[in-house]
Amino acid sequence: MAAMSRSPAARMAQLSGGILMMIVAPITAPLPGPAATFIFAGGLLLVLRNSHWARIRFVRAKRRHPRTGAFLDRLMRRGSALRRRAREQARR
């Protein structure tokens, strides 16, 4: 995992920044444009990259709601989702 190669201070800073971005996103939602969506997605990415607990919860939620999970994977351009889509297309 790439997250384990960084220093603990850098991981905590990124995790804190991600949480802060996710908190700020609803506050910026009334502003015109899709800024809140991108802020929340960026925060979610930082949290998922730096928190094992959050990754486990995300995987459980994806299993419970596969259509929503697949949509989120595509939005975040996760490598695992891209590999999974390529594998499914090769089967067809």
PDB file of C-alpha atoms in Angstrom:
ATOM      1  CA  MET A   1       0.000   0.000   0.000  1.00  0.00           C
ATOM      2  CA  ALA A   2       1.214   3.435  -0.848  1.00  0.00           C
ATOM      3  CA  ALA A   3      -0.264   4.903   2.336  1.00  0.00           C
ATOM      4  CA  MET A   4       2.072   2.871   4.527  1.00  0.00           C
ATOM      5  CA  SER A   5       5.211   4.270   2.886  1.00  0.00           C
ATOM      6  CA  ARG A   6       4.450   7.849   3.986  1.00  0.00           C
ATOM      7  CA  SER A   7       5.317   9.149   7.398  1.00  0.00           C
ATOM      8  CA  PRO A   8       2.625   8.998  10.088  1.00  0.00           C
ATOM      9  CA  ALA A   9       2.600  12.798  10.317  1.00  0.00           C
ATOM     10  CA  ALA A  10       1.892  13.143   6.596  1.00  0.00           C
ATOM     11  CA  ARG A  11      -0.865  10.535   6.790  1.00  0.00           C
ATOM     12  CA  MET A  12      -2.503  12.313   9.741  1.00  0.00           C
ATOM     13  CA  ALA A  13      -2.270  15.656   7.950  1.00  0.00           C
ATOM     14  CA  GLN A  14      -3.922  14.223   4.838  1.00  0.00           C
ATOM     15  CA  LEU A  15      -6.573  12.440   6.894  1.00  0.00           C
ATOM     16  CA  SER A  16      -7.348  15.645   8.798  1.00  0.00           C
ATOM     17  CA  GLY A  17      -7.465  17.618   5.563  1.00  0.00           C
ATOM     18  CA  GLY A  18      -9.857  15.087   4.047  1.00  0.00           C
ATOM     19  CA  ILE A  19     -12.177  15.222   7.039  1.00  0.00           C
ATOM     20  CA  LEU A  20     -12.074  19.014   6.973  1.00  0.00           C
ATOM     21  CA  MET A  21     -12.930  19.031   3.258  1.00  0.00           C
ATOM     22  CA  MET A  22     -15.888  16.714   3.884  1.00  0.00           C
ATOM     23  CA  ILE A  23     -17.136  19.017   6.655  1.00  0.00           C
ATOM     24  CA  VAL A  24     -16.721  22.155   4.516  1.00  0.00           C
ATOM     25  CA  ALA A  25     -18.512  20.672   1.474  1.00  0.00           C
ATOM     26  CA  PRO A  26     -22.098  21.019   2.834  1.00  0.00           C
ATOM     27  CA  ILE A  27     -21.320  24.579   3.906  1.00  0.00           C
ATOM     28  CA  THR A  28     -20.305  25.476   0.344  1.00  0.00           C
ATOM     29  CA  ALA A  29     -23.312  23.666  -1.190  1.00  0.00           C
ATOM     30  CA  PRO A  30     -25.487  26.818  -1.469  1.00  0.00           C
ATOM     31  CA  LEU A  31     -22.871  28.485  -3.674  1.00  0.00           C
ATOM     32  CA  PRO A  32     -23.551  28.279  -7.409  1.00  0.00           C
ATOM     33  CA  GLY A  33     -21.816  25.513  -9.276  1.00  0.00           C
ATOM     34  CA  PRO A  34     -20.742  22.002  -8.366  1.00  0.00           C
ATOM     35  CA  ALA A  35     -17.881  23.034  -6.066  1.00  0.00           C
ATOM     36  CA  ALA A  36     -19.282  21.205  -3.028  1.00  0.00           C
ATOM     37  CA  THR A  37     -19.389  17.918  -4.924  1.00  0.00           C
ATOM     38  CA  PHE A  38     -15.743  18.157  -5.915  1.00  0.00           C
ATOM     39  CA  ILE A  39     -14.680  19.253  -2.434  1.00  0.00           C
ATOM     40  CA  PHE A  40     -16.508  16.306  -0.863  1.00  0.00           C
ATOM     41  CA  ALA A  41     -15.077  13.845  -3.404  1.00  0.00           C
ATOM     42  CA  GLY A  42     -11.545  15.127  -2.758  1.00  0.00           C
ATOM     43  CA  GLY A  43     -12.040  14.787   0.980  1.00  0.00           C
ATOM     44  CA  LEU A  44     -13.413  11.267   0.574  1.00  0.00           C
ATOM     45  CA  LEU A  45     -10.395  10.296  -1.518  1.00  0.00           C
ATOM     46  CA  LEU A  46      -7.980  11.585   1.120  1.00  0.00           C
ATOM     47  CA  VAL A  47      -9.821   9.794   3.898  1.00  0.00           C
ATOM     48  CA  LEU A  48     -10.000   6.499   1.992  1.00  0.00           C
ATOM     49  CA  ARG A  49      -6.303   6.641   1.152  1.00  0.00           C
ATOM     50  CA  ASN A  50      -5.239   7.233   4.746  1.00  0.00           C
ATOM     51  CA  SER A  51      -7.733   5.399   6.954  1.00  0.00           C
ATOM     52  CA  HIS A  52      -7.970   1.624   7.114  1.00  0.00           C
ATOM     53  CA  TRP A  53     -11.225   1.883   9.072  1.00  0.00           C
ATOM     54  CA  ALA A  54     -12.798   4.096   6.393  1.00  0.00           C
ATOM     55  CA  ARG A  55     -11.732   1.682   3.635  1.00  0.00           C
ATOM     56  CA  ILE A  56     -13.382  -1.241   5.411  1.00  0.00           C
ATOM     57  CA  ARG A  57     -16.591   0.752   5.854  1.00  0.00           C
ATOM     58  CA  PHE A  58     -16.511   1.837   2.197  1.00  0.00           C
ATOM     59  CA  VAL A  59     -16.122  -1.765   0.998  1.00  0.00           C
ATOM     60  CA  ARG A  60     -19.012  -2.907   3.216  1.00  0.00           C
ATOM     61  CA  ALA A  61     -21.219  -0.128   1.861  1.00  0.00           C
ATOM     62  CA  LYS A  62     -20.248  -1.041  -1.717  1.00  0.00           C
ATOM     63  CA  ARG A  63     -21.223  -4.663  -1.085  1.00  0.00           C
ATOM     64  CA  ARG A  64     -24.527  -3.611   0.414  1.00  0.00           C
ATOM     65  CA  HIS A  65     -25.286  -1.188  -2.440  1.00  0.00           C
ATOM     66  CA  PRO A  66     -23.399  -2.462  -5.526  1.00  0.00           C
ATOM     67  CA  ARG A  67     -24.859  -0.015  -8.065  1.00  0.00           C
ATOM     68  CA  THR A  68     -23.991   3.000  -5.934  1.00  0.00           C
ATOM     69  CA  GLY A  69     -20.567   1.539  -5.149  1.00  0.00           C
ATOM     70  CA  ALA A  70     -19.812   1.011  -8.836  1.00  0.00           C
ATOM     71  CA  PHE A  71     -20.872   4.581  -9.574  1.00  0.00           C
ATOM     72  CA  LEU A  72     -18.622   5.974  -6.826  1.00  0.00           C
ATOM     73  CA  ASP A  73     -15.689   3.875  -8.040  1.00  0.00           C
ATOM     74  CA  ARG A  74     -16.105   5.279 -11.533  1.00  0.00           C
ATOM     75  CA  LEU A  75     -16.328   8.828 -10.202  1.00  0.00           C
ATOM     76  CA  MET A  76     -13.161   8.419  -8.156  1.00  0.00           C
ATOM     77  CA  ARG A  77     -11.404   6.589 -11.021  1.00  0.00           C
ATOM     78  CA  ARG A  78     -10.212   3.907  -8.650  1.00  0.00           C
ATOM     79  CA  GLY A  79      -7.726   1.485 -10.167  1.00  0.00           C
ATOM     80  CA  SER A  80      -9.595  -1.538  -8.837  1.00  0.00           C
ATOM     81  CA  ALA A  81     -12.802  -0.375 -10.527  1.00  0.00           C
ATOM     82  CA  LEU A  82     -11.021   0.148 -13.848  1.00  0.00           C
ATOM     83  CA  ARG A  83      -9.506  -3.346 -13.676  1.00  0.00           C
ATOM     84  CA  ARG A  84     -12.870  -4.844 -12.732  1.00  0.00           C
ATOM     85  CA  ARG A  85     -14.634  -3.134 -15.679  1.00  0.00           C
ATOM     86  CA  ALA A  86     -11.938  -4.300 -18.109  1.00  0.00           C
ATOM     87  CA  ARG A  87     -12.231  -7.859 -16.799  1.00  0.00           C
ATOM     88  CA  GLU A  88     -16.041  -7.805 -17.146  1.00  0.00           C
ATOM     89  CA  GLN A  89     -15.851  -6.448 -20.696  1.00  0.00           C
ATOM     90  CA  ALA A  90     -13.330  -9.132 -21.658  1.00  0.00           C
ATOM     91  CA  ARG A  91     -15.779 -11.836 -20.484  1.00  0.00           C
ATOM     92  CA  ARG A  92     -18.509 -10.576 -22.825  1.00  0.00           C
TER      93      ARG A  92
END
